[in-house]
Amino acid sequence: MADSSISDTTLLQDENITTNNPIKENIKSLIAGGVGGVCAVITGHPFDLIKVRCQNGQAKGTTDAISIILKEARRQTKGSILKNTIKGFYKGVIPPLLGVTPIFAVSFWGYDLGKKIVSSNGGADIPLTNSQMATAGFISAIPTTLVTAPTERIKVVLQTSNGGSFISAAKSIVKQGGFTSLFKGSLATLARDGPGSALYFASYEVTKNYLNEKNPTKEEISIGNVCLAGGVAGMSMWLVVFPIDTIKTTLQASSKGQSMISVTRDIYLKRGGIKGFFPGLGPALLRSFPANAATFLGVEVTHSLFKKYNVLN
């Protein structure tokens, strides 16, 4: 099915692209993407925190990371243990929440642009193949990196430090290295998100279409198929790009001036070779399925509600 045509989609459909008002389409993408992104962050942030702790060498593994977070919560003198535990697992959650809407807005805009680029010789009414869809996904990562890189830079600093707020972390980063230091790790972010987005969008469409063919339903959206396809897409992406994510996290957590090559060499030499690029893979995979299932479900349901109630049409 590598190059079969895409059809029967809600989120990534090509239908009426040329006739719909582009401003309204962008607004709908912004809202739907924001809903999906918030669902992803709320569902997956605790797993992401554990992953980052493992990647940055602050925990030996998943169990150790959880133990450390629980100990930090118990040491808090204000609030109940339950409240501090929840806060502990959602440490650094503000940057991704604040970045969700612009990241997804730019991502969908970039994706639409990518679809126009790859279909420029085929005509607007010809469905995109999976390879074209993957190429459009890769293109979407280019503008998105401008928003993702600084957001994740602040998030990583918060997750690997002893406290602070989004604003204080951003100020500290700028004070130490200037405004451009907010974009530290941008090349690594693009190196991760380019192939990651290509695989992400294409695998979602292929999986969802396959499931819809095997289990047809009268409903406009099959929640089970959407969630399963979203989970598969997330896990597929992380299995491929995880080593690059480890390099990115190490770069963004460090206060030293380093290149991707030097960080890659240090990880390989100091963390036991190839296995040093996969700390926190377990939490990342555990996070990717529910988080991305929630993402696509949020986006698909939002688009469905727009259509049902004739919003912004």
Coordinates of C-alpha atoms in Angstrom, one line a residue:
M1 CA 0.0 0.0 0.0
A2 CA 3.0 2.3 -0.1
D3 CA 1.8 4.4 -3.0
S4 CA -2.0 3.8 -2.9
S5 CA -4.3 6.8 -3.2
I6 CA -5.5 8.5 0.0
S7 CA -9.3 8.7 0.4
D8 CA -12.0 8.8 3.1
T9 CA -10.3 11.2 5.4
T10 CA -11.6 14.0 7.6
L11 CA -8.5 15.6 9.0
L12 CA -6.4 15.6 5.9
Q13 CA -9.0 15.6 3.2
D14 CA -8.3 17.4 -0.1
E15 CA -12.0 17.9 -0.8
N16 CA -13.0 21.5 -1.6
I17 CA -9.5 22.9 -0.8
T18 CA -9.7 25.2 -3.8
T19 CA -13.2 26.5 -3.2
N20 CA -13.2 27.1 0.6
N21 CA -12.3 30.4 2.0
P22 CA -8.6 30.1 2.9
I23 CA -8.9 32.4 6.0
K24 CA -11.8 30.3 7.4
E25 CA -9.9 27.1 6.6
N26 CA -6.9 28.4 8.5
I27 CA -9.1 29.4 11.5
K28 CA -10.6 25.9 11.6
S29 CA -7.2 24.3 11.4
L30 CA -6.0 26.5 14.2
I31 CA -8.9 25.6 16.5
A32 CA -9.0 21.9 15.6
G33 CA -5.2 21.6 15.9
G34 CA -5.3 23.4 19.2
V35 CA -7.9 21.0 20.6
G36 CA -5.9 18.0 19.4
G37 CA -2.6 19.4 20.8
V38 CA -4.1 20.2 24.2
C39 CA -5.4 16.6 24.3
A40 CA -1.9 15.3 23.5
V41 CA -0.2 17.4 26.1
I42 CA -2.6 16.5 28.9
T43 CA -2.5 12.8 28.0
G44 CA 1.2 12.5 27.3
H45 CA 3.1 15.0 29.4
P46 CA 4.0 12.7 32.4
F47 CA 5.5 10.2 30.0
D48 CA 7.4 13.0 28.3
L49 CA 8.8 14.2 31.6
I50 CA 10.1 10.7 32.4
K51 CA 11.6 10.4 28.9
V52 CA 13.4 13.7 29.2
R53 CA 14.8 12.8 32.6
C54 CA 16.2 9.6 31.2
Q55 CA 17.6 11.2 28.1
N56 CA 19.4 13.9 30.1
G57 CA 21.0 11.4 32.4
Q58 CA 19.0 12.4 35.5
A59 CA 17.5 8.9 35.9
K60 CA 18.8 5.4 35.1
G61 CA 15.5 4.3 33.7
T62 CA 11.7 4.6 33.8
T63 CA 11.3 3.2 37.3
D64 CA 14.1 5.4 38.7
A65 CA 12.6 8.5 37.0
I66 CA 9.2 7.9 38.6
S67 CA 10.8 7.2 42.0
I68 CA 12.7 10.5 41.8
I69 CA 9.6 12.5 40.9
L70 CA 7.7 10.9 43.7
K71 CA 10.5 11.7 46.2
E72 CA 10.5 15.4 45.0
A73 CA 6.8 15.5 45.6
R74 CA 7.1 14.2 49.1
R75 CA 9.8 16.8 49.9
Q76 CA 7.4 19.6 49.2
T77 CA 6.1 21.3 52.4
K78 CA 3.1 23.1 50.8
G79 CA 0.0 21.3 49.6
S80 CA -1.0 17.6 49.9
I81 CA 1.1 14.7 48.6
L82 CA -1.5 14.0 45.9
K83 CA -1.4 17.6 44.6
N84 CA 2.4 17.8 44.7
T85 CA 2.6 14.4 42.9
I86 CA 0.3 15.6 40.1
K87 CA 2.3 18.8 39.9
G88 CA 5.5 16.8 39.8
F89 CA 4.4 14.7 36.8
Y90 CA 3.3 17.9 35.0
K91 CA 6.4 19.9 35.6
G92 CA 7.2 21.9 32.5
V93 CA 3.7 21.5 31.1
I94 CA 3.1 25.2 30.5
P95 CA 5.5 25.7 27.5
P96 CA 4.0 22.9 25.4
L97 CA 0.5 24.0 26.3
L98 CA 1.3 27.6 25.3
G99 CA 3.0 26.3 22.2
V100 CA 0.3 23.9 21.1
T101 CA -1.9 26.4 19.2
P102 CA 0.8 28.1 17.2
I103 CA 2.7 24.9 16.5
F104 CA -0.4 23.1 15.1
A105 CA -1.5 26.2 13.3
V106 CA 1.8 26.5 11.5
S107 CA 2.0 22.8 11.0
F108 CA -1.3 22.6 9.2
W109 CA -0.5 25.7 7.2
G110 CA 2.8 24.1 6.2
Y111 CA 1.1 20.9 5.5
D112 CA -1.4 22.5 3.2
L113 CA 1.4 24.3 1.4
G114 CA 3.3 21.0 1.1
K115 CA 0.3 19.4 -0.5
K116 CA 0.0 22.1 -3.0
I117 CA 3.7 21.8 -3.8
V118 CA 3.7 18.0 -4.3
S119 CA 0.4 18.0 -6.3
S120 CA 1.3 21.0 -8.5
N121 CA 1.9 18.7 -11.5
G122 CA -1.0 16.4 -10.8
G123 CA -4.0 18.7 -10.6
A124 CA -6.0 19.7 -7.6
D125 CA -8.7 17.0 -7.9
I126 CA -6.2 14.0 -8.0
P127 CA -5.9 12.4 -4.6
L128 CA -2.3 12.4 -3.2
T129 CA -0.4 9.2 -3.0
N130 CA 1.2 8.1 0.3
S131 CA 4.6 9.2 -0.8
Q132 CA 3.2 12.6 -1.7
M133 CA 1.5 12.8 1.6
A134 CA 4.7 11.9 3.4
T135 CA 6.6 14.6 1.4
A136 CA 4.0 17.2 2.4
G137 CA 4.4 16.1 6.0
F138 CA 8.1 16.7 5.8
I139 CA 7.6 20.1 4.3
S140 CA 5.3 21.0 7.1
A141 CA 8.1 20.5 9.7
I142 CA 10.2 23.3 8.2
P143 CA 8.1 26.4 9.3
T144 CA 6.9 24.5 12.4
T145 CA 10.5 24.2 13.7
L146 CA 10.6 28.0 14.2
V147 CA 7.9 27.6 16.9
T148 CA 8.7 24.1 18.2
A149 CA 12.4 24.7 18.8
P150 CA 12.2 27.5 21.4
T151 CA 9.1 26.0 23.0
E152 CA 10.8 22.7 23.6
R153 CA 14.1 24.4 24.6
I154 CA 12.3 26.1 27.5
K155 CA 10.3 22.9 28.3
V156 CA 13.5 20.8 28.5
V157 CA 15.2 23.4 30.7
L158 CA 12.2 23.5 33.1
Q159 CA 12.0 19.7 33.2
T160 CA 15.6 19.3 34.0
S161 CA 15.9 22.1 36.6
N162 CA 14.9 22.6 40.2
G163 CA 11.9 24.8 39.5
G164 CA 10.8 28.1 38.0
S165 CA 8.2 29.3 35.6
F166 CA 8.0 29.5 31.8
I167 CA 8.8 33.2 31.9
S168 CA 11.7 32.8 34.4
A169 CA 13.2 29.9 32.4
A170 CA 13.0 31.9 29.1
K171 CA 14.6 34.9 30.8
S172 CA 17.4 32.8 32.2
I173 CA 18.1 31.2 28.8
V174 CA 18.3 34.7 27.2
K175 CA 20.4 36.1 30.0
Q176 CA 22.9 33.3 29.7
G177 CA 23.2 33.0 25.9
G178 CA 21.2 35.8 24.3
F179 CA 17.9 35.6 22.3
T180 CA 19.3 33.2 19.8
S181 CA 20.0 30.6 22.5
L182 CA 16.2 30.1 22.7
F183 CA 16.6 28.4 19.3
K184 CA 19.4 26.1 20.4
G185 CA 18.8 22.7 18.9
S186 CA 16.7 24.0 16.0
L187 CA 18.7 21.9 13.4
A188 CA 18.2 18.8 15.6
T189 CA 14.5 19.6 15.9
L190 CA 14.1 19.8 12.1
A191 CA 16.2 16.7 11.7
R192 CA 13.7 14.9 14.0
D193 CA 10.5 16.5 12.9
G194 CA 11.1 16.4 9.1
P195 CA 11.2 12.6 8.7
G196 CA 9.0 12.2 11.8
S197 CA 6.2 14.3 10.3
A198 CA 6.5 12.5 7.0
L199 CA 6.0 9.1 8.6
Y200 CA 3.4 10.4 11.1
F201 CA 0.9 11.8 8.6
A202 CA 1.4 9.0 6.0
S203 CA 1.1 6.1 8.6
Y204 CA -2.0 7.7 10.1
E205 CA -3.8 7.9 6.8
V206 CA -2.7 4.4 5.6
T207 CA -3.7 2.8 9.0
K208 CA -7.0 4.6 9.2
N209 CA -8.0 3.8 5.7
Y210 CA -7.1 0.2 6.2
L211 CA -9.2 0.0 9.4
N212 CA -12.1 1.7 7.8
E213 CA -12.1 -0.8 4.9
K214 CA -11.9 -3.7 7.2
N215 CA -14.4 -2.4 9.7
P216 CA -16.9 -0.1 7.8
T217 CA -19.2 2.0 9.9
K218 CA -22.2 4.2 9.2
E219 CA -20.8 6.8 11.6
E220 CA -18.9 9.7 10.0
I221 CA -16.0 9.0 12.4
S222 CA -15.0 5.7 13.8
I223 CA -13.5 6.6 17.2
G224 CA -11.8 3.3 17.6
N225 CA -10.2 3.4 14.2
V226 CA -9.1 7.0 14.6
C227 CA -7.6 6.3 18.0
L228 CA -5.8 3.1 16.9
A229 CA -4.5 4.8 13.7
G230 CA -3.3 7.8 15.8
G231 CA -1.5 5.5 18.2
V232 CA 0.1 3.6 15.5
A233 CA 1.3 6.8 13.8
G234 CA 2.8 8.1 17.0
M235 CA 4.7 4.9 17.8
S236 CA 5.9 4.5 14.2
M237 CA 7.3 8.0 14.3
W238 CA 9.1 7.7 17.7
L239 CA 10.7 4.3 16.8
V240 CA 12.4 6.0 13.8
V241 CA 13.3 9.5 15.2
F242 CA 14.1 8.7 18.9
P243 CA 17.9 8.8 18.6
I244 CA 17.6 12.3 17.0
D245 CA 15.3 13.3 19.8
T246 CA 17.9 12.2 22.4
I247 CA 20.5 14.4 20.6
K248 CA 18.1 17.3 20.6
T249 CA 17.2 17.0 24.3
T250 CA 20.9 16.8 25.3
L251 CA 21.6 19.9 23.2
Q252 CA 18.7 21.9 24.6
A253 CA 19.4 20.9 28.2
S254 CA 23.0 21.9 28.1
S255 CA 24.3 25.5 28.8
K256 CA 27.4 24.8 26.8
G257 CA 27.9 25.7 23.1
Q258 CA 27.8 22.3 21.3
S259 CA 27.1 21.0 17.8
M260 CA 25.0 18.0 16.9
I261 CA 28.1 16.2 15.9
S262 CA 29.9 16.8 19.2
V263 CA 26.8 15.8 21.2
T264 CA 26.4 12.7 19.1
R265 CA 30.0 11.7 19.7
D266 CA 29.7 12.4 23.5
I267 CA 26.6 10.3 23.8
Y268 CA 28.2 7.4 21.9
L269 CA 31.4 7.5 23.9
K270 CA 30.0 8.2 27.3
R271 CA 26.7 6.3 27.3
G272 CA 27.8 2.9 26.0
G273 CA 27.5 3.2 22.3
I274 CA 24.3 2.8 20.3
K275 CA 22.2 2.1 23.3
G276 CA 23.0 5.5 24.7
F277 CA 20.7 7.0 22.1
F278 CA 17.7 5.2 23.4
P279 CA 17.2 6.1 27.1
G280 CA 13.6 6.8 27.9
L281 CA 12.3 4.9 24.8
G282 CA 9.9 3.0 26.9
P283 CA 8.1 6.1 28.3
A284 CA 8.2 7.7 24.9
L285 CA 6.4 4.7 23.3
L286 CA 4.0 4.5 26.2
R287 CA 3.2 8.1 25.8
S288 CA 3.0 8.1 22.0
F289 CA 0.0 5.8 21.7
P290 CA -2.5 7.5 24.0
A291 CA -1.2 11.0 23.3
N292 CA -1.4 10.7 19.5
A293 CA -4.7 8.8 19.7
A294 CA -6.0 11.7 21.7
T295 CA -4.5 14.2 19.3
F296 CA -6.2 12.8 16.2
L297 CA -9.4 12.1 18.0
G298 CA -9.5 15.8 19.2
V299 CA -8.8 17.1 15.7
E300 CA -11.2 14.7 13.9
V301 CA -14.0 15.4 16.3
T302 CA -13.5 19.1 16.1
H303 CA -13.6 19.1 12.3
S304 CA -16.7 16.9 12.4
L305 CA -18.4 19.3 14.7
F306 CA -17.5 22.2 12.3
K307 CA -19.1 20.3 9.5
K308 CA -22.2 19.2 11.5
Y309 CA -23.0 22.6 12.7
N310 CA -21.9 24.4 9.6
V311 CA -19.3 26.5 11.5
L312 CA -17.1 28.8 9.4
N313 CA -18.5 27.5 6.1

